[in-house]
PDB file of C-alpha atoms in Angstrom:
ATOM      1  CA  UNK A1041     105.865  95.908  79.910  1.00 94.00           C
ATOM      2  CA  UNK A1042     104.278  99.287  80.567  1.00 96.00           C
ATOM      3  CA  UNK A1043     106.491 102.138  79.434  1.00 97.00           C
ATOM      4  CA  UNK A1044     105.928 105.870  79.695  1.00 98.00           C
ATOM      5  CA  UNK A1045     108.570 108.085  78.122  1.00 98.00           C
ATOM      6  CA  UNK A1046     108.434 111.846  78.571  1.00 98.00           C
ATOM      7  CA  UNK A1047     110.128 114.435  76.424  1.00 97.00           C
ATOM      8  CA  UNK A1048     110.140 118.182  75.899  1.00 97.00           C
ATOM      9  CA  UNK A1049     111.768 119.436  79.074  1.00 96.00           C
ATOM     10  CA  UNK A1050     114.590 121.948  79.207  1.00 97.00           C
ATOM     11  CA  UNK A1051     115.397 125.518  80.194  1.00 97.00           C
ATOM     12  CA  UNK A1052     112.772 128.147  79.496  1.00 97.00           C
ATOM     13  CA  UNK A1053     112.197 131.781  80.317  1.00 97.00           C
ATOM     14  CA  UNK A1054     109.390 133.128  82.478  1.00 98.00           C
ATOM     15  CA  UNK A1055     106.366 133.895  80.361  1.00 98.00           C
ATOM     16  CA  UNK A1056     107.400 131.365  77.757  1.00 97.00           C
ATOM     17  CA  UNK A1057     105.737 128.188  76.535  1.00 97.00           C
ATOM     18  CA  UNK A1058     106.573 124.553  75.999  1.00 97.00           C
ATOM     19  CA  UNK A1059     104.844 121.283  75.302  1.00 98.00           C
ATOM     20  CA  UNK A1060     105.651 118.098  77.131  1.00 98.00           C
ATOM     21  CA  UNK A1061     104.965 114.785  75.443  1.00 98.00           C
ATOM     22  CA  UNK A1062     104.616 111.280  76.799  1.00 98.00           C
ATOM     23  CA  UNK A1063     104.816 108.175  74.637  1.00 98.00           C
ATOM     24  CA  UNK A1064     102.990 105.192  76.119  1.00 98.00           C
ATOM     25  CA  UNK A1065     103.480 101.543  75.259  1.00 98.00           C
ATOM     26  CA  UNK A1066     102.893  98.082  76.654  1.00 97.00           C
ATOM     27  CA  UNK A1067      99.208  98.517  77.503  1.00 97.00           C
ATOM     28  CA  UNK A1068      95.877  99.506  75.991  1.00 97.00           C
ATOM     29  CA  UNK A1069      96.429 103.230  76.252  1.00 98.00           C
ATOM     30  CA  UNK A1070      92.884 104.211  75.355  1.00 97.00           C
ATOM     31  CA  UNK A1071      91.547 102.383  78.427  1.00 96.00           C
ATOM     32  CA  UNK A1072      93.338 104.460  81.040  1.00 96.00           C
ATOM     33  CA  UNK A1073      93.063 107.937  82.477  1.00 95.00           C
ATOM     34  CA  UNK A1074      96.411 109.694  82.551  1.00 97.00           C
ATOM     35  CA  UNK A1075      98.018 112.337  84.697  1.00 97.00           C
ATOM     36  CA  UNK A1076     100.872 114.767  84.889  1.00 98.00           C
ATOM     37  CA  UNK A1077     102.536 114.962  88.290  1.00 98.00           C
ATOM     38  CA  UNK A1078     105.446 117.226  89.127  1.00 98.00           C
ATOM     39  CA  UNK A1079     108.082 117.084  91.820  1.00 97.00           C
ATOM     40  CA  UNK A1080     110.356 119.621  93.437  1.00 95.00           C
ATOM     41  CA  UNK A1081     112.616 119.293  96.468  1.00 89.00           C
ATOM     42  CA  UNK A1082     110.598 121.943  98.278  1.00 86.00           C
ATOM     43  CA  UNK A1083     107.030 121.038  97.381  1.00 86.00           C
ATOM     44  CA  UNK A1084     107.396 117.280  96.946  1.00 90.00           C
ATOM     45  CA  UNK A1085     105.012 115.444  94.645  1.00 96.00           C
ATOM     46  CA  UNK A1086     102.256 117.638  93.245  1.00 96.00           C
ATOM     47  CA  UNK A1087      99.429 116.533  90.979  1.00 96.00           C
ATOM     48  CA  UNK A1088      99.136 118.860  87.984  1.00 97.00           C
ATOM     49  CA  UNK A1089      96.456 117.572  85.646  1.00 97.00           C
ATOM     50  CA  UNK A1090      94.321 114.569  84.695  1.00 96.00           C
ATOM     51  CA  UNK A1091      92.589 113.477  81.516  1.00 96.00           C
ATOM     52  CA  UNK A1092      90.019 110.727  81.160  1.00 95.00           C
ATOM     53  CA  UNK A1093      90.589 107.720  78.950  1.00 96.00           C
ATOM     54  CA  UNK A1094      88.582 109.231  76.099  1.00 96.00           C
ATOM     55  CA  UNK A1095      89.938 112.721  76.608  1.00 96.00           C
ATOM     56  CA  UNK A1096      86.486 114.148  77.231  1.00 96.00           C
ATOM     57  CA  UNK A1097      87.142 115.115  80.844  1.00 94.00           C
ATOM     58  CA  UNK A1098      90.104 117.090  82.110  1.00 95.00           C
ATOM     59  CA  UNK A1099      91.063 118.525  85.466  1.00 94.00           C
ATOM     60  CA  UNK A1100      93.778 120.910  86.622  1.00 96.00           C
ATOM     61  CA  UNK A1101      95.451 122.005  89.814  1.00 95.00           C
ATOM     62  CA  UNK A1102      94.512 125.548  90.764  1.00 94.00           C
ATOM     63  CA  UNK A1103      98.131 126.637  90.339  1.00 95.00           C
ATOM     64  CA  UNK A1104      98.143 125.790  86.622  1.00 97.00           C
ATOM     65  CA  UNK A1105      94.507 126.252  85.602  1.00 97.00           C
ATOM     66  CA  UNK A1106      94.211 128.645  82.690  1.00 97.00           C
ATOM     67  CA  UNK A1107      97.898 128.267  81.801  1.00 98.00           C
ATOM     68  CA  UNK A1108      98.338 124.532  81.148  1.00 98.00           C
ATOM     69  CA  UNK A1109      96.365 122.304  78.799  1.00 98.00           C
ATOM     70  CA  UNK A1110      96.393 118.513  78.924  1.00 98.00           C
ATOM     71  CA  UNK A1111      95.490 116.493  75.850  1.00 98.00           C
ATOM     72  CA  UNK A1112      95.899 113.034  74.375  1.00 98.00           C
ATOM     73  CA  UNK A1113      95.810 111.274  71.045  1.00 98.00           C
ATOM     74  CA  UNK A1114      94.793 107.687  71.643  1.00 98.00           C
ATOM     75  CA  UNK A1115      95.613 106.645  68.079  1.00 97.00           C
ATOM     76  CA  UNK A1116      99.187 107.654  68.753  1.00 98.00           C
ATOM     77  CA  UNK A1117      99.372 106.415  72.362  1.00 98.00           C
ATOM     78  CA  UNK A1118     100.436 109.910  73.326  1.00 98.00           C
ATOM     79  CA  UNK A1119      99.847 112.356  76.151  1.00 98.00           C
ATOM     80  CA  UNK A1120     100.672 116.051  76.095  1.00 98.00           C
ATOM     81  CA  UNK A1121     100.923 119.001  78.422  1.00 98.00           C
ATOM     82  CA  UNK A1122     100.935 122.449  76.837  1.00 98.00           C
ATOM     83  CA  UNK A1123     102.463 124.863  79.329  1.00 98.00           C
ATOM     84  CA  UNK A1124     101.979 128.599  78.723  1.00 98.00           C
ATOM     85  CA  UNK A1125     102.784 131.705  80.756  1.00 98.00           C
ATOM     86  CA  UNK A1126     105.537 129.846  82.535  1.00 98.00           C
ATOM     87  CA  UNK A1127     106.528 130.914  86.015  1.00 98.00           C
ATOM     88  CA  UNK A1128     109.675 130.247  87.983  1.00 97.00           C
ATOM     89  CA  UNK A1129     107.704 128.066  90.374  1.00 96.00           C
ATOM     90  CA  UNK A1130     106.715 125.767  87.490  1.00 98.00           C
ATOM     91  CA  UNK A1131     110.285 124.466  87.614  1.00 98.00           C
ATOM     92  CA  UNK A1132     110.103 120.777  88.469  1.00 98.00           C
ATOM     93  CA  UNK A1133     110.521 117.250  87.222  1.00 98.00           C
ATOM     94  CA  UNK A1134     107.333 116.418  85.356  1.00 98.00           C
ATOM     95  CA  UNK A1135     106.115 112.823  85.353  1.00 98.00           C
ATOM     96  CA  UNK A1136     103.661 111.199  83.006  1.00 98.00           C
ATOM     97  CA  UNK A1137     101.623 108.860  85.204  1.00 98.00           C
ATOM     98  CA  UNK A1138      99.017 106.202  84.520  1.00 97.00           C
ATOM     99  CA  UNK A1139      95.955 106.188  86.736  1.00 93.00           C
ATOM    100  CA  UNK A1140      94.288 103.033  87.962  1.00 93.00           C
ATOM    101  CA  UNK A1141      90.990 103.532  89.726  1.00 92.00           C
ATOM    102  CA  UNK A1142      88.865 101.081  91.648  1.00 89.00           C
ATOM    103  CA  UNK A1143      86.496 101.115  94.575  1.00 84.00           C
ATOM    104  CA  UNK A1144      86.269 104.885  94.776  1.00 86.00           C
ATOM    105  CA  UNK A1145      90.008 105.494  94.866  1.00 91.00           C
ATOM    106  CA  UNK A1146      92.716 106.099  92.311  1.00 94.00           C
ATOM    107  CA  UNK A1147      96.373 105.274  92.446  1.00 95.00           C
ATOM    108  CA  UNK A1148      99.228 105.803  90.045  1.00 97.00           C
ATOM    109  CA  UNK A1149     100.413 102.378  89.059  1.00 95.00           C
ATOM    110  CA  UNK A1150     103.049 103.406  86.519  1.00 97.00           C
ATOM    111  CA  UNK A1151     105.261 106.451  86.225  1.00 97.00           C
ATOM    112  CA  UNK A1152     107.508 107.698  83.466  1.00 97.00           C
ATOM    113  CA  UNK A1153     111.136 108.531  84.180  1.00 97.00           C
ATOM    114  CA  UNK A1154     110.350 112.242  84.297  1.00 97.00           C
ATOM    115  CA  UNK A1155     111.500 115.279  82.343  1.00 97.00           C
ATOM    116  CA  UNK A1156     113.065 118.333  83.959  1.00 97.00           C
ATOM    117  CA  UNK A1157     111.567 121.741  83.300  1.00 98.00           C
ATOM    118  CA  UNK A1158     113.582 124.716  84.512  1.00 98.00           C
ATOM    119  CA  UNK A1159     112.137 128.210  84.274  1.00 98.00           C
ATOM    120  CA  UNK A1160     114.632 130.980  84.777  1.00 96.00           C
ATOM    121  CA  UNK A1161     115.511 134.352  83.353  1.00 94.00           C
TER     122      UNK A1161
ATOM    123  CA  UNK B 419      92.176 120.410 101.207  1.00 72.00           C
ATOM    124  CA  UNK B 420      93.257 117.044 102.523  1.00 82.00           C
ATOM    125  CA  UNK B 421      96.644 116.954 104.268  1.00 92.00           C
ATOM    126  CA  UNK B 422      98.775 113.873 104.851  1.00 96.00           C
ATOM    127  CA  UNK B 423     101.490 114.058 107.491  1.00 97.00           C
ATOM    128  CA  UNK B 424     104.599 111.881 107.422  1.00 97.00           C
ATOM    129  CA  UNK B 425     107.741 111.980 109.567  1.00 97.00           C
ATOM    130  CA  UNK B 426     110.573 113.524 107.523  1.00 96.00           C
ATOM    131  CA  UNK B 427     113.081 110.804 108.227  1.00 96.00           C
ATOM    132  CA  UNK B 428     113.599 107.402 109.756  1.00 96.00           C
ATOM    133  CA  UNK B 429     116.753 105.404 110.389  1.00 97.00           C
ATOM    134  CA  UNK B 430     116.750 101.638 110.687  1.00 97.00           C
ATOM    135  CA  UNK B 431     119.410  98.967 111.000  1.00 97.00           C
ATOM    136  CA  UNK B 432     119.668  96.191 108.416  1.00 97.00           C
ATOM    137  CA  UNK B 433     117.496  93.215 109.283  1.00 97.00           C
ATOM    138  CA  UNK B 434     115.186  95.253 111.479  1.00 97.00           C
ATOM    139  CA  UNK B 435     111.646  96.450 110.771  1.00 97.00           C
ATOM    140  CA  UNK B 436     110.837  99.947 109.530  1.00 98.00           C
ATOM    141  CA  UNK B 437     107.410 101.429 110.181  1.00 98.00           C
ATOM    142  CA  UNK B 438     106.567 104.559 108.202  1.00 98.00           C
ATOM    143  CA  UNK B 439     103.442 106.375 109.270  1.00 98.00           C
ATOM    144  CA  UNK B 440     101.021 108.589 107.384  1.00 98.00           C
ATOM    145  CA  UNK B 441      98.408 110.558 109.305  1.00 97.00           C
ATOM    146  CA  UNK B 442      95.298 112.157 107.872  1.00 95.00           C
ATOM    147  CA  UNK B 443      91.912 113.167 109.176  1.00 91.00           C
ATOM    148  CA  UNK B 444      89.477 110.281 108.832  1.00 86.00           C
ATOM    149  CA  UNK B 445      92.099 108.328 106.871  1.00 89.00           C
ATOM    150  CA  UNK B 446      90.433 105.056 107.798  1.00 86.00           C
ATOM    151  CA  UNK B 447      87.501 105.889 105.560  1.00 87.00           C
ATOM    152  CA  UNK B 448      89.597 105.991 102.393  1.00 89.00           C
ATOM    153  CA  UNK B 449      92.320 103.995 100.658  1.00 94.00           C
ATOM    154  CA  UNK B 450      95.998 104.765 101.092  1.00 96.00           C
ATOM    155  CA  UNK B 451      98.656 104.032  98.521  1.00 97.00           C
ATOM    156  CA  UNK B 452     102.426 103.989  99.093  1.00 98.00           C
ATOM    157  CA  UNK B 453     105.290 104.746  96.736  1.00 98.00           C
ATOM    158  CA  UNK B 454     109.013 104.150  96.978  1.00 98.00           C
ATOM    159  CA  UNK B 455     111.379 106.561  95.254  1.00 97.00           C
ATOM    160  CA  UNK B 456     115.101 105.931  95.050  1.00 96.00           C
ATOM    161  CA  UNK B 457     117.481 108.788  94.189  1.00 93.00           C
ATOM    162  CA  UNK B 458     117.264 109.822  90.563  1.00 92.00           C
ATOM    163  CA  UNK B 459     114.397 107.444  89.837  1.00 95.00           C
ATOM    164  CA  UNK B 460     110.650 107.714  89.415  1.00 95.00           C
ATOM    165  CA  UNK B 461     108.317 106.621  92.210  1.00 96.00           C
ATOM    166  CA  UNK B 462     107.239 102.990  92.285  1.00 97.00           C
ATOM    167  CA  UNK B 463     103.948 101.790  93.746  1.00 97.00           C
ATOM    168  CA  UNK B 464     104.712  99.378  96.605  1.00 98.00           C
ATOM    169  CA  UNK B 465     101.384  99.149  98.460  1.00 97.00           C
ATOM    170  CA  UNK B 466      97.930 100.054  97.228  1.00 96.00           C
ATOM    171  CA  UNK B 467      94.488 100.080  98.828  1.00 95.00           C
ATOM    172  CA  UNK B 468      96.065 100.071 102.293  1.00 95.00           C
ATOM    173  CA  UNK B 469      97.386  96.523 102.230  1.00 96.00           C
ATOM    174  CA  UNK B 470      97.689  95.199  98.658  1.00 95.00           C
ATOM    175  CA  UNK B 471     101.132  94.485  97.284  1.00 97.00           C
ATOM    176  CA  UNK B 472     101.516  94.880  93.510  1.00 94.00           C
ATOM    177  CA  UNK B 473     103.134  92.148  91.507  1.00 94.00           C
ATOM    178  CA  UNK B 474     106.907  92.198  91.819  1.00 94.00           C
ATOM    179  CA  UNK B 475     107.028  93.920  95.183  1.00 97.00           C
ATOM    180  CA  UNK B 476     108.791  91.805  97.846  1.00 96.00           C
ATOM    181  CA  UNK B 477     106.694  90.276 100.599  1.00 97.00           C
ATOM    182  CA  UNK B 478     108.792  92.255 103.075  1.00 97.00           C
ATOM    183  CA  UNK B 479     106.613  95.236 102.202  1.00 98.00           C
ATOM    184  CA  UNK B 480     103.194  95.393 103.840  1.00 97.00           C
ATOM    185  CA  UNK B 481     100.648  97.986 104.864  1.00 97.00           C
ATOM    186  CA  UNK B 482      98.141  98.553 107.600  1.00 96.00           C
ATOM    187  CA  UNK B 483      95.646 101.197 108.598  1.00 95.00           C
ATOM    188  CA  UNK B 484      94.009 102.034 111.896  1.00 92.00           C
ATOM    189  CA  UNK B 485      91.963 105.091 112.668  1.00 90.00           C
ATOM    190  CA  UNK B 486      93.665 108.132 111.201  1.00 93.00           C
ATOM    191  CA  UNK B 487      97.039 106.466 110.639  1.00 96.00           C
ATOM    192  CA  UNK B 488      98.280 104.304 107.786  1.00 97.00           C
ATOM    193  CA  UNK B 489     101.562 102.463 108.159  1.00 97.00           C
ATOM    194  CA  UNK B 490     103.985 101.077 105.606  1.00 98.00           C
ATOM    195  CA  UNK B 491     105.965  98.244 107.141  1.00 98.00           C
ATOM    196  CA  UNK B 492     109.265  97.054 105.736  1.00 98.00           C
ATOM    197  CA  UNK B 493     110.432  93.828 107.363  1.00 98.00           C
ATOM    198  CA  UNK B 494     114.032  92.584 107.332  1.00 97.00           C
ATOM    199  CA  UNK B 495     115.259  95.900 105.984  1.00 97.00           C
ATOM    200  CA  UNK B 496     117.990  95.770 103.347  1.00 97.00           C
ATOM    201  CA  UNK B 497     120.412  98.424 102.147  1.00 96.00           C
ATOM    202  CA  UNK B 498     118.468  98.594  98.885  1.00 96.00           C
ATOM    203  CA  UNK B 499     115.390  99.787 100.757  1.00 97.00           C
ATOM    204  CA  UNK B 500     117.016 103.153 101.383  1.00 97.00           C
ATOM    205  CA  UNK B 501     114.674 105.590  99.639  1.00 97.00           C
ATOM    206  CA  UNK B 502     111.952 108.168 100.063  1.00 97.00           C
ATOM    207  CA  UNK B 503     108.483 106.806 100.754  1.00 98.00           C
ATOM    208  CA  UNK B 504     105.286 108.721  99.997  1.00 98.00           C
ATOM    209  CA  UNK B 505     101.708 108.018 100.983  1.00 98.00           C
ATOM    210  CA  UNK B 506      98.818 109.095  98.749  1.00 97.00           C
ATOM    211  CA  UNK B 507      95.054 109.243  98.894  1.00 96.00           C
ATOM    212  CA  UNK B 508      92.502 110.161  96.269  1.00 93.00           C
ATOM    213  CA  UNK B 509      89.850 112.742  97.022  1.00 88.00           C
ATOM    214  CA  UNK B 510      87.583 112.896  94.001  1.00 82.00           C
ATOM    215  CA  UNK B 511      85.608 115.839  95.328  1.00 79.00           C
ATOM    216  CA  UNK B 512      88.635 118.071  95.781  1.00 76.00           C
ATOM    217  CA  UNK B 513      90.420 120.458  93.449  1.00 78.00           C
ATOM    218  CA  UNK B 514      93.519 118.345  93.948  1.00 83.00           C
ATOM    219  CA  UNK B 515      92.238 114.770  93.756  1.00 91.00           C
ATOM    220  CA  UNK B 516      95.640 113.147  94.190  1.00 94.00           C
ATOM    221  CA  UNK B 517      97.021 114.110  97.586  1.00 95.00           C
ATOM    222  CA  UNK B 518     100.569 113.103  98.513  1.00 96.00           C
ATOM    223  CA  UNK B 519     102.351 113.127 101.820  1.00 97.00           C
ATOM    224  CA  UNK B 520     105.628 115.050 101.963  1.00 96.00           C
ATOM    225  CA  UNK B 521     107.587 111.828 102.140  1.00 97.00           C
ATOM    226  CA  UNK B 522     109.757 109.986 104.625  1.00 97.00           C
ATOM    227  CA  UNK B 523     113.420 109.433 103.911  1.00 97.00           C
ATOM    228  CA  UNK B 524     114.442 106.006 105.140  1.00 97.00           C
ATOM    229  CA  UNK B 525     118.133 105.589 105.883  1.00 97.00           C
ATOM    230  CA  UNK B 526     119.621 102.167 106.445  1.00 96.00           C
ATOM    231  CA  UNK B 527     122.366 102.345 109.042  1.00 93.00           C
TER     232      UNK B 527
END
């Protein structure tokens, strides 16, 4: 059974930093691209960042580029999101999400349970 | 950037059919994926590539696409189908490759 378990969320101050982690199990982790997707009541589901299966290619939403860094350690079946220069509008539930791509399209076929990040002074 | 438009809400009686629409420019030229999200839970993929149903998803869930509109169809609606439903497309050439609709809240009367 595919499992994605996030950790690292909590309450943080604007301008601060945190690192989210995602522990993957139940599949060959090194074969899949991975994503971070966040969700707020106001903005809905918002893609944040992607990393290729090898980790050699990364991509970021414009709203987080230059502040967030996605990384992975395939030997540890782990995914990370380093979040710096936090802003109030980074507050959201952050999901670790497995990508499955075929025929020129990608879907998210498995999601973690999510971890809540709240940014407030 | 690509925009997907969904109705905010939909009410349906038990046993009836719910049709949730997702509109996007030239949507018929891409693949649409659908997710179900119940309160306090993570999204679950229920339809992918317009019409494919992942393993474990009831046959009551189906998808269709015509022109600029994709539709998630829930037949014989049950109380447990009450949830938010999101459509999604992938635009590899865009800054935001994963594009989600705002979601439709389905209420079972």
